[in-house]
Short mmCIF file of C-alpha atoms and ligand atoms in Angstrom, two decimals:
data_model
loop_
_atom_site.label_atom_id
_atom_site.label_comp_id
_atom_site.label_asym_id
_atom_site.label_seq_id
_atom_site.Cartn_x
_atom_site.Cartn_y
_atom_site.Cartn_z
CA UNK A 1 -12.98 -12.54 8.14
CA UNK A 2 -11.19 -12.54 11.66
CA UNK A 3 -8.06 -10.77 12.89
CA UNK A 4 -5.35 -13.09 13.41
CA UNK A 5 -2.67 -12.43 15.17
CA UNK A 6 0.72 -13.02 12.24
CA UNK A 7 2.85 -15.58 13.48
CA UNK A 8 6.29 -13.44 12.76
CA UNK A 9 6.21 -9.99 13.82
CA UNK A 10 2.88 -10.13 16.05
CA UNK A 11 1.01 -7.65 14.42
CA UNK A 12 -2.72 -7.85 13.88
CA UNK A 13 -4.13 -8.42 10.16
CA UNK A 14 -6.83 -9.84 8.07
CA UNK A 15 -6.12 -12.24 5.90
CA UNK A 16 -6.56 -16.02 5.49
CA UNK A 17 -2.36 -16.26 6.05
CA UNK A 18 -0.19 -17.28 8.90
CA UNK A 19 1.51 -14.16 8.48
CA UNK A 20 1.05 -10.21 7.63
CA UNK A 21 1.38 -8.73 4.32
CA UNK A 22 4.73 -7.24 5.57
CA UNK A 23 6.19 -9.93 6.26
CA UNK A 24 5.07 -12.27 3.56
CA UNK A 25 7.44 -10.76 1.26
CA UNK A 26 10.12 -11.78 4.01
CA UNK A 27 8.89 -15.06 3.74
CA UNK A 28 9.61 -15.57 0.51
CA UNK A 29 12.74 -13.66 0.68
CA UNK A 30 14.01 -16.43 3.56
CA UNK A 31 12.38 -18.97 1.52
CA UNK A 32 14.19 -18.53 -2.06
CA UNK A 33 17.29 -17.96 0.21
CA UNK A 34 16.93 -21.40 1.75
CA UNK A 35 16.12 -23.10 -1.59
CA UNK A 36 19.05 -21.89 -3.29
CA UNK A 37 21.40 -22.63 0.12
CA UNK A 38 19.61 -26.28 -0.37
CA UNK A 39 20.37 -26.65 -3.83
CA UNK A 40 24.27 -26.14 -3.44
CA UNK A 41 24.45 -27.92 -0.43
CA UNK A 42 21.59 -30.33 1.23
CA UNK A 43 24.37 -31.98 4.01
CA UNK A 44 23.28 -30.37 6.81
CA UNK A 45 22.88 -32.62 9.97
CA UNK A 46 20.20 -30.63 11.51
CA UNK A 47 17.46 -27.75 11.48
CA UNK A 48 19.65 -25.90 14.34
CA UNK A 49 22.47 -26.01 11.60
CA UNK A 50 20.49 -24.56 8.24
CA UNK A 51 19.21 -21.77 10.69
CA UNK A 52 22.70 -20.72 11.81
CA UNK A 53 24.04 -20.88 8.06
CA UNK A 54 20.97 -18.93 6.85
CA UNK A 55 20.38 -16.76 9.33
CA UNK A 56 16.68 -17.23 9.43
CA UNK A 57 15.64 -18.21 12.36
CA UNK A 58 13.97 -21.90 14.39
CA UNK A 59 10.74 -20.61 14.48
CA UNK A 60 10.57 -19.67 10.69
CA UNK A 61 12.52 -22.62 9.54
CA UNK A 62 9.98 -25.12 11.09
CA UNK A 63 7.03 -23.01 9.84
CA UNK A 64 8.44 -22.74 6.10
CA UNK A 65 8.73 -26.61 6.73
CA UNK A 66 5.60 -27.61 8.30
CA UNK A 67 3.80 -25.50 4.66
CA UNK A 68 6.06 -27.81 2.36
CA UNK A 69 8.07 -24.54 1.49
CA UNK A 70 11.55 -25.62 1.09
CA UNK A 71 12.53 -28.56 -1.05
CA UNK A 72 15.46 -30.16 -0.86
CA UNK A 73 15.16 -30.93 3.24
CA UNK A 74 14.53 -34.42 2.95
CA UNK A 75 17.83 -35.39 3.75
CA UNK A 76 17.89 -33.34 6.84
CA UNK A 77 17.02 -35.41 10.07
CA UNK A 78 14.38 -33.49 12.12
ZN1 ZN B 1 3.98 -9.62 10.27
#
């Protein structure tokens, strides 16, 4: 296995993830947060918008996107 480089707080790990084991538990903490923001209230008119109401930032949005994380985002124009 390789060190890669995780794609949230730059540290080193090994692992097959995009991320560290640190901050895969944040990922699922931003992730169940965006689900249940989505399943109130899916009439958001952009990415830029769910990230300000959420908190979570661009860069992890479009990741938790890109893996089919969040459900709910169809709607959303990207
Ligand atoms: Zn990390």
């Amino acid at each position: 296995m390789e060190f890669k480089k995780c794609v949230r707080c730059g540290c080193f790990f090994v692992s097959t993830n995009d991320v560290c084991c640190n901050c895969e538990s944040k990922d699922r903490f931003d992730i169940a947060k965006l689900n249940s923001i989505l399943e109130d209230n899916n009439d958001f008119n952009s990415i830029e918008e769910l990230s300000t109401i959420s908190g979570i930032n661009l860069n992890n949005l479009n990741r938790f996107i890109a893996n089919d994380k969040i459900s709910g985002i169809e709607n959303i124009s990207l």
